[in-house]
Coordinates of C-alpha atoms and ligand atoms in Angstrom, one line a residue:
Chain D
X235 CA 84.3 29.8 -4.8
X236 CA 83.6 29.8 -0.9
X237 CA 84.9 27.4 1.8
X238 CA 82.9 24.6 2.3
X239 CA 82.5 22.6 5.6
X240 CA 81.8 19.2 7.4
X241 CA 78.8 20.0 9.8
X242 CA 77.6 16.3 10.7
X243 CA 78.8 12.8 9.6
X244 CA 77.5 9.4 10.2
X245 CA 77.7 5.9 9.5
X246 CA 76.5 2.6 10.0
X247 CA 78.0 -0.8 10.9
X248 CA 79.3 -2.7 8.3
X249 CA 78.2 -6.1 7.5
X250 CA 75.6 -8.5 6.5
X251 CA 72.3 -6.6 7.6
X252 CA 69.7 -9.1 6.8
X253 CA 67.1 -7.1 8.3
X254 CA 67.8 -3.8 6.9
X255 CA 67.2 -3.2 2.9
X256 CA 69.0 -0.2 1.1
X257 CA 66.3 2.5 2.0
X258 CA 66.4 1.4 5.6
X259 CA 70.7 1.9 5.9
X260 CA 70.3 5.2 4.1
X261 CA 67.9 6.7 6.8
X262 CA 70.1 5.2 9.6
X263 CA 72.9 7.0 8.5
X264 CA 71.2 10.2 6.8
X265 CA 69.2 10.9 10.1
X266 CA 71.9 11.0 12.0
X267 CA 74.3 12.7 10.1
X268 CA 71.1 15.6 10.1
X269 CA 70.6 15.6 13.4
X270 CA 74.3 16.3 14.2
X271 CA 74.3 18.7 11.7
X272 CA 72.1 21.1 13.1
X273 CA 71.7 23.1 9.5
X274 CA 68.5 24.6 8.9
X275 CA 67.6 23.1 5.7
X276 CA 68.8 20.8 3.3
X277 CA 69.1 22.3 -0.3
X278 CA 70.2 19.2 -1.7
X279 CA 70.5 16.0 -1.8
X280 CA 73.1 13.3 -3.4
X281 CA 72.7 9.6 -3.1
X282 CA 75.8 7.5 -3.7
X283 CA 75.6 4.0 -4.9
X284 CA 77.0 1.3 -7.3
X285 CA 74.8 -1.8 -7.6
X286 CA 70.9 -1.2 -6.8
X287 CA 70.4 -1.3 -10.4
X288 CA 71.9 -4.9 -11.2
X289 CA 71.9 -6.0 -7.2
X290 CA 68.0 -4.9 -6.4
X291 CA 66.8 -3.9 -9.6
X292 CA 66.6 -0.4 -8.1
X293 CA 66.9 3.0 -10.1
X294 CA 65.7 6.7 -9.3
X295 CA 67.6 6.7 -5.5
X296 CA 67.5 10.7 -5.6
X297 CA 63.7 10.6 -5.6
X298 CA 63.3 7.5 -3.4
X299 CA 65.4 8.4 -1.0
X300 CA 64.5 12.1 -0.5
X301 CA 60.9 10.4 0.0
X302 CA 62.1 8.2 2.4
X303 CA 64.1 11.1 4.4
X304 CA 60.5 13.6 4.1
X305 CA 62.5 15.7 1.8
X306 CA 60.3 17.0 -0.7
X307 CA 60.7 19.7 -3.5
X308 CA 64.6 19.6 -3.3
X309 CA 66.7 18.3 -6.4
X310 CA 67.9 14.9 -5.2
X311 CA 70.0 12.3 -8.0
X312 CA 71.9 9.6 -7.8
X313 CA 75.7 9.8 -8.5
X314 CA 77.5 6.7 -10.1
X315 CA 80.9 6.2 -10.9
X316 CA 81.4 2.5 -10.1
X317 CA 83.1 2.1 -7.4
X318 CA 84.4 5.5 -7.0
X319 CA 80.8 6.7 -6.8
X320 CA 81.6 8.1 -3.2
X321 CA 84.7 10.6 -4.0
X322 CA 82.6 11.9 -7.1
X323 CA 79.4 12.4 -5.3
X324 CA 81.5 14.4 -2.5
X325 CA 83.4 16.5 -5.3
X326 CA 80.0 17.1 -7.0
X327 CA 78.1 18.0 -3.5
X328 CA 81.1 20.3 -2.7
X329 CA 80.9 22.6 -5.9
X330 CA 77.4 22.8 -5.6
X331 CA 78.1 24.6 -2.4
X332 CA 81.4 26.5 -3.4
X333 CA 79.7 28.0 -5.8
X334 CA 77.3 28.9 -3.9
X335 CA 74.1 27.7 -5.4
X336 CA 73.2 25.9 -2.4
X337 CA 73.8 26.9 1.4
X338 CA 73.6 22.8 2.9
X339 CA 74.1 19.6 1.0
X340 CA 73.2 16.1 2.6
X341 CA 75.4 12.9 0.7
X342 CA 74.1 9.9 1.6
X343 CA 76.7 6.9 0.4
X344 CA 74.4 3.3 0.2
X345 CA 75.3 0.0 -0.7
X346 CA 73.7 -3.2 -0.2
X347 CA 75.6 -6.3 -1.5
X348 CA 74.1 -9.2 1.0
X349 CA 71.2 -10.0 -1.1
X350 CA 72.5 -11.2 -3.7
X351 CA 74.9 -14.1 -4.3
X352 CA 78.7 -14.1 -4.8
X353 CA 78.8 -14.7 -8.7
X354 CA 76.2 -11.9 -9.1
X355 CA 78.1 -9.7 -7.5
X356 CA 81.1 -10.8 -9.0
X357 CA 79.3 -9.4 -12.0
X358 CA 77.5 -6.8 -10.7
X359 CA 81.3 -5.4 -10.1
X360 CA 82.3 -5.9 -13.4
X361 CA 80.3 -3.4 -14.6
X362 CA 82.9 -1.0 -13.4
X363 CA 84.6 -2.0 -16.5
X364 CA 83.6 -2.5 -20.6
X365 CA 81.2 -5.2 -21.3
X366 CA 82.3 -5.7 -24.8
X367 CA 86.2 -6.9 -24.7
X368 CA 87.0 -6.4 -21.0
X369 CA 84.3 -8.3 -18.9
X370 CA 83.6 -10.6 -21.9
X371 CA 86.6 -12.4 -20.9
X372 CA 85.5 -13.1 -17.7
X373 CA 88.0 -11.4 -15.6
X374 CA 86.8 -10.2 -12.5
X375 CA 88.0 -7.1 -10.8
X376 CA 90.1 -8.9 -8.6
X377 CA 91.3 -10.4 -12.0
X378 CA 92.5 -7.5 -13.3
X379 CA 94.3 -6.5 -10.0
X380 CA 96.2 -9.7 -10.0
X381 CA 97.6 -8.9 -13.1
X382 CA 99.3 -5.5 -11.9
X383 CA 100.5 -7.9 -8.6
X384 CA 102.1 -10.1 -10.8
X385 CA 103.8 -7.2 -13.0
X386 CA 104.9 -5.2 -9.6
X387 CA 106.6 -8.1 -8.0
X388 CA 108.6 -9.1 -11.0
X389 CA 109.8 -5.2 -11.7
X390 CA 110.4 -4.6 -8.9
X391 CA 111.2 -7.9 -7.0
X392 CA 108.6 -7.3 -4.3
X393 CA 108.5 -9.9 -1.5
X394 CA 104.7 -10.9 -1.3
X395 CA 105.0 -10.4 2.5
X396 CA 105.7 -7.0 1.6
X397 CA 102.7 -6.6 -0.6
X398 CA 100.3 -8.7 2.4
X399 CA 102.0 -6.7 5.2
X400 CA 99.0 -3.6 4.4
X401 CA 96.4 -5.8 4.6
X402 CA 97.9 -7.5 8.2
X403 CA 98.2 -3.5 9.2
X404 CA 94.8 -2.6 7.9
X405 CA 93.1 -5.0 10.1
X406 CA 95.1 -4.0 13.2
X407 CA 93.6 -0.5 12.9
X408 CA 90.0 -2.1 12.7
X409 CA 90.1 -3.6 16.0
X410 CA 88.1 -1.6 18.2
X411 CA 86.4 -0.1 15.6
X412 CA 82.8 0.1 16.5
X413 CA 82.0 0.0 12.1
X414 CA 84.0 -2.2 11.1
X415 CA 83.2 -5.6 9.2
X416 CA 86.7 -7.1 10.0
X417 CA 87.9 -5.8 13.4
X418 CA 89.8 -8.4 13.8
X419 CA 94.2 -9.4 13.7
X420 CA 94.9 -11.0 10.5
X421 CA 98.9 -12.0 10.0
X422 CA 100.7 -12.1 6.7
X423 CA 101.4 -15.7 7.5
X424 CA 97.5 -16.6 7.4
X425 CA 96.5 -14.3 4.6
X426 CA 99.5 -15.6 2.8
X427 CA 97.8 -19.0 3.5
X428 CA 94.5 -18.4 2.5
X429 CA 92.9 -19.8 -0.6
X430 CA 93.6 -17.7 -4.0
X431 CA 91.7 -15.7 -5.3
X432 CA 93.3 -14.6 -8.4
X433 CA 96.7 -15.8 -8.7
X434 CA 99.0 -14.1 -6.8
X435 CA 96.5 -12.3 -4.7
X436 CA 94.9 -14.2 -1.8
X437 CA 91.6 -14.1 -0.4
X438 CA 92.4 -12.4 2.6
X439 CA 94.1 -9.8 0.6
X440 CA 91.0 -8.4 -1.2
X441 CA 88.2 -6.6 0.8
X442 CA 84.6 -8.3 1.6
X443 CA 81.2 -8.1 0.3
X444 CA 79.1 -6.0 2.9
X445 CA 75.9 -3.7 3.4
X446 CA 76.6 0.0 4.9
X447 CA 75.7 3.3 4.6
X448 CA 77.2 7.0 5.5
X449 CA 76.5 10.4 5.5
X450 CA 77.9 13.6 5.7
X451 CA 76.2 17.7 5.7
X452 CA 77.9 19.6 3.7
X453 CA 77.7 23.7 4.4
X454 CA 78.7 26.7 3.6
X455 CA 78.9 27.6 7.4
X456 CA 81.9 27.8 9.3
X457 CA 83.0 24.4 11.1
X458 CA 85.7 22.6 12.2
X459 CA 86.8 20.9 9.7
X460 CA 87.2 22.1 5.8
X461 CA 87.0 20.2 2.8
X462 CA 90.8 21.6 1.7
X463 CA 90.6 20.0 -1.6
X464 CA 87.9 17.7 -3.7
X465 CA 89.2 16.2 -7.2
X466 CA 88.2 14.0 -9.9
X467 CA 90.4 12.9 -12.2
X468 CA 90.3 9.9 -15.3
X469 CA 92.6 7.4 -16.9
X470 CA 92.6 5.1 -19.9
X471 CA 89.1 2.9 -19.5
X472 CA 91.4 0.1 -21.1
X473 CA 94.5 -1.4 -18.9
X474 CA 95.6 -2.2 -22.4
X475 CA 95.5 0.9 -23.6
X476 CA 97.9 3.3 -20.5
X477 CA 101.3 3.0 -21.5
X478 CA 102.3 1.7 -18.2
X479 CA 100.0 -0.4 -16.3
X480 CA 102.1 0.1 -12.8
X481 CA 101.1 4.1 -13.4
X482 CA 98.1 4.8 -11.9
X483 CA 97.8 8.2 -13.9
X484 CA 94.0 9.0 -12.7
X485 CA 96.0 9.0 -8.9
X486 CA 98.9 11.0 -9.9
X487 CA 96.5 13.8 -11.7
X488 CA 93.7 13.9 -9.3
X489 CA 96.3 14.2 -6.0
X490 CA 98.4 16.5 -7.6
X491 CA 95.3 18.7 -8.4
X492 CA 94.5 18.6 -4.9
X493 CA 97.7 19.0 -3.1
X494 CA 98.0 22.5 -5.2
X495 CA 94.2 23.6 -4.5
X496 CA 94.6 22.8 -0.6
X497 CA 98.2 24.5 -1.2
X498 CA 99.8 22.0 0.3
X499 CA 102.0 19.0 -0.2
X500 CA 102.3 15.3 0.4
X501 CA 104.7 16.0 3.4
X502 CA 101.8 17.8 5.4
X503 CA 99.5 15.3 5.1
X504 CA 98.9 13.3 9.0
X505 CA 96.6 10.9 7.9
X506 CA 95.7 8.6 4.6
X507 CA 92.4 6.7 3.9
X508 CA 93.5 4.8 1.0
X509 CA 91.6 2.6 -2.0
X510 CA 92.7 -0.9 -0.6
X511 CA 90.2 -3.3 -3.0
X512 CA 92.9 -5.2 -2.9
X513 CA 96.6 -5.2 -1.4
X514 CA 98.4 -4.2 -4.8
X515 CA 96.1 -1.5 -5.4
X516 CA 97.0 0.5 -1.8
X517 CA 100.5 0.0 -2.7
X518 CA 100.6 1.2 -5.8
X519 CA 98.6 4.8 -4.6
X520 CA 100.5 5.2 -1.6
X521 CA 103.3 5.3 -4.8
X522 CA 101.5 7.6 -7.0
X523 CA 100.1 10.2 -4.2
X524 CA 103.6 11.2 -4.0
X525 CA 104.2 9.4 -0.4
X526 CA 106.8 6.3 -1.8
X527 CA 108.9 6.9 -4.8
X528 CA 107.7 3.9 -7.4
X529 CA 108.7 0.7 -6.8
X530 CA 109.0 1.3 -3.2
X531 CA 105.5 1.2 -1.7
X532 CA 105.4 -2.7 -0.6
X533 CA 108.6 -2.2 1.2
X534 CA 107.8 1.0 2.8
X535 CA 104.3 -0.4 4.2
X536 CA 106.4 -3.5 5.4
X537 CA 108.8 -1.8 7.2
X538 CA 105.5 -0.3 9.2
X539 CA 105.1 3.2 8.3
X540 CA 102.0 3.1 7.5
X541 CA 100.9 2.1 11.1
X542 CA 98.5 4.5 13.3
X543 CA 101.8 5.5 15.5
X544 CA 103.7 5.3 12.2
X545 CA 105.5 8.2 9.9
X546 CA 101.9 8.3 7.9
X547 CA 98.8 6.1 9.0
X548 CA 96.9 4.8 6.8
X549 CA 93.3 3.2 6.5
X550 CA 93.3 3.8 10.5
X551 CA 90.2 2.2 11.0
X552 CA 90.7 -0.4 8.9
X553 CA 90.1 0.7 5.3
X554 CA 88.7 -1.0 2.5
X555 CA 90.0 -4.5 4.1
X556 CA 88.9 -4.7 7.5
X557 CA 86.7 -1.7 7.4
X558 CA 85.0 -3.2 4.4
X559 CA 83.8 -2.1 1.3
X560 CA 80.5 -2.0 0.3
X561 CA 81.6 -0.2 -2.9
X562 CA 79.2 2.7 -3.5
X563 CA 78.9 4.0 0.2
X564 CA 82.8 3.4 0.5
X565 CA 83.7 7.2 -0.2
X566 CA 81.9 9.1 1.8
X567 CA 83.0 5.8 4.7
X568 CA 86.6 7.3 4.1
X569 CA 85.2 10.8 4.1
X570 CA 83.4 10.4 7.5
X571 CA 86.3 8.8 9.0
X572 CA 89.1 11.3 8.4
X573 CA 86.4 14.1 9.8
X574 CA 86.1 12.0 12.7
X575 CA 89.9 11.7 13.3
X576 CA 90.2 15.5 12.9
X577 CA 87.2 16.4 14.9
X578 CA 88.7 13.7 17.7
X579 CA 86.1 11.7 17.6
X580 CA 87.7 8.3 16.4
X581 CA 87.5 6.5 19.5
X582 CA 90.5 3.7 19.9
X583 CA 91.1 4.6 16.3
X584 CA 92.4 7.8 17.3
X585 CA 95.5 9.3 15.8
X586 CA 97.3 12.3 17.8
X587 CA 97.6 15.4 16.7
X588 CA 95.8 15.1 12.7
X589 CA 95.2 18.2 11.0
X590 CA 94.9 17.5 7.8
X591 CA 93.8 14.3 6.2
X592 CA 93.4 12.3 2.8
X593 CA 91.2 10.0 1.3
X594 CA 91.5 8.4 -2.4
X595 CA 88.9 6.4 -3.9
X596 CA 88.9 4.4 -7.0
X597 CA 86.3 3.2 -9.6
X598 CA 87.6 0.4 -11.6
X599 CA 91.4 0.0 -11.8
X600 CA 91.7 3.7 -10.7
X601 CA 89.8 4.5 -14.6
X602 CA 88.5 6.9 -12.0
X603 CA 90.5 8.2 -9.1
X604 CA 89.2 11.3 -6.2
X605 CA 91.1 12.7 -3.7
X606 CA 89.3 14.8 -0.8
X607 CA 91.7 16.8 1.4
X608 CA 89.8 17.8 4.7
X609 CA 91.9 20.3 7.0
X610 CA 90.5 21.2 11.0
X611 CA 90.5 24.5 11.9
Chain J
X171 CA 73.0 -10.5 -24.5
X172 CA 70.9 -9.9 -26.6
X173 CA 71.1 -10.7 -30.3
X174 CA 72.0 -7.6 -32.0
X175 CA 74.4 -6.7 -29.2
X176 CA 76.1 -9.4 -29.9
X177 CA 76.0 -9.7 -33.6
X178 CA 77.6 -5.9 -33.1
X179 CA 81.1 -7.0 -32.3
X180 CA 81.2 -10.8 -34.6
X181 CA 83.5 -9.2 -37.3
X182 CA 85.8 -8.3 -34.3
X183 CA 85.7 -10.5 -32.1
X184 CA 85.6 -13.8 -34.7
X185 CA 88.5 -12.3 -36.6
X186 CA 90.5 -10.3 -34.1
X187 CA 90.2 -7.1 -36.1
X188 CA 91.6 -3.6 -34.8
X189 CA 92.4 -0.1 -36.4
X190 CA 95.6 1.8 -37.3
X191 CA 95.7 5.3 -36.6
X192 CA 96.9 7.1 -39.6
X193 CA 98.4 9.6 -37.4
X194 CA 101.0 8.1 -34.8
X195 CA 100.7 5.0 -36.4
X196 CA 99.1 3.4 -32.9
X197 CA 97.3 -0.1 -33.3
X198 CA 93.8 0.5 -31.8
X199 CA 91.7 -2.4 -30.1
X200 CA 88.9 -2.3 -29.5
X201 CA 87.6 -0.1 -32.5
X202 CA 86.5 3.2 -31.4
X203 CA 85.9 6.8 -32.8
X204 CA 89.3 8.7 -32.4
X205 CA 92.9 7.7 -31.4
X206 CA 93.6 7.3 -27.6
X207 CA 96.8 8.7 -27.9
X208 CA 96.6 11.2 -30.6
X209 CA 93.0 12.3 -31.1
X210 CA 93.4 11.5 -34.8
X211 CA 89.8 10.9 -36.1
X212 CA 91.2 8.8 -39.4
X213 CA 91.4 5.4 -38.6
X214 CA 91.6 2.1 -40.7
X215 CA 90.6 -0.9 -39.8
X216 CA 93.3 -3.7 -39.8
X217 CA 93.7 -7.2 -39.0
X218 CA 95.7 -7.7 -35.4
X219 CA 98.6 -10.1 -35.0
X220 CA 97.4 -13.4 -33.9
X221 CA 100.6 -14.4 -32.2
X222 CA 102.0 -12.6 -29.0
X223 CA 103.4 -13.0 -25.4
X224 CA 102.3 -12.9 -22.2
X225 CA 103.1 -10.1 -20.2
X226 CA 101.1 -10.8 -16.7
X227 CA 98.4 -13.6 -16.3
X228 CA 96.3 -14.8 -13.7
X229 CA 93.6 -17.6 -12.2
X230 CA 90.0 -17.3 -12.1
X231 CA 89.5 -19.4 -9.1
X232 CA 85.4 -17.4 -8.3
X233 CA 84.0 -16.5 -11.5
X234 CA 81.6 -13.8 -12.8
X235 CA 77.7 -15.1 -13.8
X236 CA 77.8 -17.4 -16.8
X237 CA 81.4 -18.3 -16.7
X238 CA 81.0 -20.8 -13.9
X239 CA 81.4 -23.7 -15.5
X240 CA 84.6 -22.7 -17.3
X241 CA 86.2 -22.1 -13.6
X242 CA 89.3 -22.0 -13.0
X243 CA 90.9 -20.1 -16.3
X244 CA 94.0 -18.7 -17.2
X245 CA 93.5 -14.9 -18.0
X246 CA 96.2 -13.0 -19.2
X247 CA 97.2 -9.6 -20.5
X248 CA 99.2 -9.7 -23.9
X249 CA 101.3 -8.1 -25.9
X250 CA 100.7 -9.1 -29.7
X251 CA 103.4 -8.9 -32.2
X252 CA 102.3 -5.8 -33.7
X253 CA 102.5 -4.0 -30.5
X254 CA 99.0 -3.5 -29.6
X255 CA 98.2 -5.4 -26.2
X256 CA 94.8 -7.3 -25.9
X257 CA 93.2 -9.0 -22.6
X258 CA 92.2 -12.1 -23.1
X259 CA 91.6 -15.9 -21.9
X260 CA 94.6 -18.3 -22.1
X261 CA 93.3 -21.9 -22.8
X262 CA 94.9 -25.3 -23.1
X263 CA 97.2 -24.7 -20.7
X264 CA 97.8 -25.5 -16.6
X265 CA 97.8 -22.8 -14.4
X266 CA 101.1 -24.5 -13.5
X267 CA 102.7 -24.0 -17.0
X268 CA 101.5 -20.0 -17.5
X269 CA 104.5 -17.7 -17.2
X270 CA 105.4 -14.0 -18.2
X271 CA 106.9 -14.4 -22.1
X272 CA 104.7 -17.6 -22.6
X273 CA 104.3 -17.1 -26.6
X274 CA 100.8 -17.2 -27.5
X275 CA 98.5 -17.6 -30.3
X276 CA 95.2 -16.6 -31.0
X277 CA 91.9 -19.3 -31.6
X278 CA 88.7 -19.3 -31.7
X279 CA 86.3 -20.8 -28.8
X280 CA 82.9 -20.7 -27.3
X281 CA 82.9 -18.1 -24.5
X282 CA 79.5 -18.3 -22.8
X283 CA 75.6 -19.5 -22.6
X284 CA 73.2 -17.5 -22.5
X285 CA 71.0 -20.1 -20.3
X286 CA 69.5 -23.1 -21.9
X287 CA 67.1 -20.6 -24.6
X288 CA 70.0 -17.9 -25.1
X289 CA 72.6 -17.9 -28.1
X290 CA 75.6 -19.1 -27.2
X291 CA 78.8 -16.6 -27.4
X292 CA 81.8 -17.2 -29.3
X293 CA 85.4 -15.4 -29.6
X294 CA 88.8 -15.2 -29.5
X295 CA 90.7 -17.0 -26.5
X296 CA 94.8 -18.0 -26.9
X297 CA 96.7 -20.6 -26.3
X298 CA 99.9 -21.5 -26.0
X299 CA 102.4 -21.7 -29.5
X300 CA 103.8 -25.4 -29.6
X301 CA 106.7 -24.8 -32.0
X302 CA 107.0 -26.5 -35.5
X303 CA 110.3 -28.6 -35.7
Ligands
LIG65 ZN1 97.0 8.1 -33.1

């Protein structure tokens, strides 16, 4: 296995881009991310996205988008893993080019959830879990994160202002953040105050509904910053099933994996982009990437450690909550951003000093977790 | 859904039946091929407890496509008396009444439409257990 590098990355706004449809964000963000990239060729290409199939009645986005891009005779697919799509399309893009098959890789991340309406892609996110017995009870994902709020307040006597207080955080770091849905201050009083969502979790504590897309070349020559460490890891598809529904085992396997590859631990790492659907869901992976001991996370992100000038920043341009989420493309989002804080490119979103950086994203309730380690040279 | 799909899953659904893994003696629900925790391949089918408690539970306040009209609902995850936990719909009960180690039992409701041309889908919701005197 060879090194493998960051040459270009790129993204778009996110929002509600009425005038753009999915093939349109995908070349915004693909062109540029080429055109920084300055690679000869482009051996590859990997498109990852979530809902086209339910949301635009879209398949085949390898093919379609390569066409789009003038990329002809290269082998181009689609990678899905709900909404972990991102972290597995980067792991999959990254061996390709460890192993050497393939000198330069382009990963396009694409999601566009502004044409449909709410309750279909309530749905449409529901897929990220079993039709049959788990969806058929008409939980949403939200749902089924309010259920682990509920548990981790009552274990372990969380303060809900505790739990809210990464959201509040979260959208300090978007303001000023040119890609950002949300760049605006949000206080735990007002998200505390906002209409529920799914009892106990709040409205303003779950991330939006929003239409983005980034890119990153991947190569096999040197650059500045390395991908240390890519991992997939996968849990129990059930929540009934783990033995403990606090234990985000998918986390815990796929960042331990990592932290050994990249020969590192979770003491060197300078920056955190973390899997923030909703409040609970941050706290719980700041607890089981080794940063918190259990129980401890909602506390810890209260007491503002987790702030850009804190012990370890997290989501510093606003993550899934203020950042946004448009769930397919929101990998390869957290991807680009910790290359841009390494690189020194993040603007007023800048943290001093990062060398090495890492981003977790989730599909489901972490049924699938990645972790990407990126390290500057 | 379509018919058959749905037909697939009335044995279990209607009449809340699991599996018991020969090997660690795990209840199993949904069926499936081997044992989640052991990998044991022999598996019987059994009937699951229809009594339980509530563990965690929440609100539905902005439902998924075809559960609109049911909105808001009680959804809770459960811990049945045989040990084997099972997600499901809490009904005839206020939000304001759910609480963890609410006892529950098991009944049977209509679920969804399927528009105004679909079947309509029926399984298992629960409820809460008003105690005999
Ligand atoms: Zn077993």
């Amino acid at each position: 296995m060879r090194p493998v590098y960051i040459a270009g990355v790129a993204l778009t706004p996110i929002g509600e881009h009425w005038e753009l449809s999915l093939r349109d964000l995908a070349c915004e963000a693909a062109l540029k991310a080429l055109e920084k990239a300055e690679v000869e060729r482009i051996d590859a290409l990997y498109v990852s996205n979530m809902g086209a199939a339910p949301l635009q009645s879209q398949l085949h986005l390898g093919a379609l988008m390569a066409d789009a891009l003038g990329l002809y005779g290269l082998p181009a697919m689609r990678v899905e893993a709900a909404q972990a799509s991102g972290g597995v399309a980067v792991h999959e893009a990254h061996l390709a080019v460890a192993s050497g098959l393939y000198d330069s890789v382009l990963v396009i991340g694409v999601e566009k959830m502004s044409d449909a309406l709410p309750q279909e892609v309530r749905s449409a996110l529901a897929m990220a879990e079993d039709q049959e017995y788990t969806a058929y009870t008409g939980v949403t994902d939200v749902g089924l994160c309010a259920l682990l709020h509920r548990l981790y307040m009552e274990r372990y006597e969380a303060e809900p202002e505790e739990v809210a207080a990464l959201a509040a955080i979260s959208h300090e770091h978007a303001v000023g953040c040119p890609h950002a849905q949300y760049p605006f201050r949000v206080s735990v009083e007002r998200i505390l105050s906002s209409p529920m969502e799914a009892d106990p979790i709040h409205m303003l504590e779950c991330s939006g509904i929003g239409d983005g897309a980034a890119a990153l070349v991947l190569t096999a020559d040197r650059g500045d910053v390395e991908i240390a460490a890519s991992t997939v890891a996968v849990d129990h598809f059930f929540l009934t099933e783990r033995s403990d529904p606090l234990t985000l085992e998918a986390v815990g396997t796929a960042s331990k994996r990592a932290y050994e590859r990249a020969g590192i631990s979770p003491r060197d790492i300078d920056l955190v982009e973390l899997h923030d659907s909703t409040t609970i869901i941050g706290i719980l992976s700041l607890e089981e990437l080794g940063f918190v001991e259990k129980g401890f996370g909602a506390r810890y992100v209260s007491e503002g450690n987790v702030r850009r000038d804190g012990e370890l920043p997290v989501n510093t341009f606003g993550g899934l909550k203020a950042r946004g989420n448009p769930v397919g493309a929101t990998g390869i989002y957290q991807v680009a951003e910790i290359a841009l804080q390494l690189l020194g490119e993040a603007g007023r979103c800048q943290v001093e000093d990062a060398e090495v950086g890492l981003a977790e994203n989730l599909g489901g309730v972490a049924s699938t977790a990645t972790i990407t380690i990126l390290r500057r040279h | 859904m379509s018919v058959p799909r749905y037909w697939r899953e009335i044995k279990y659904r209607y009449r809340l039946i699991g599996e018991l893994c020969t090997e660690c003696g795990a209840i199993i629900f949904p069926r499936r091929s081997l044992c989640p925790h052991c990998g044991c391949r022999e598996l019987e089918e059994c009937k699951l407890s229809e009594t339980g408690t509530v563990l965690s539970w929440t609100v539905i306040q902005h439902p998924p496509k075809g559960y609109e009209k049911y909105a808001p609902y009680v959804v809770a995850l459960i811990k049945l008396d045989d040990g084997a936990q099972i997600l499901s719909q809490v009904v005839d009960v206020e939000p304001e009444e759910m609480r963890v180690g609410l006892r529950v039992e098991a009944t049977f409701r209509r679920v969804r439409e399927d528009g105004s041309s679909g079947i309509i889908e029926y399984g298992y919701k629960f409820r809460p257990i008003i105690e005999e005197p």
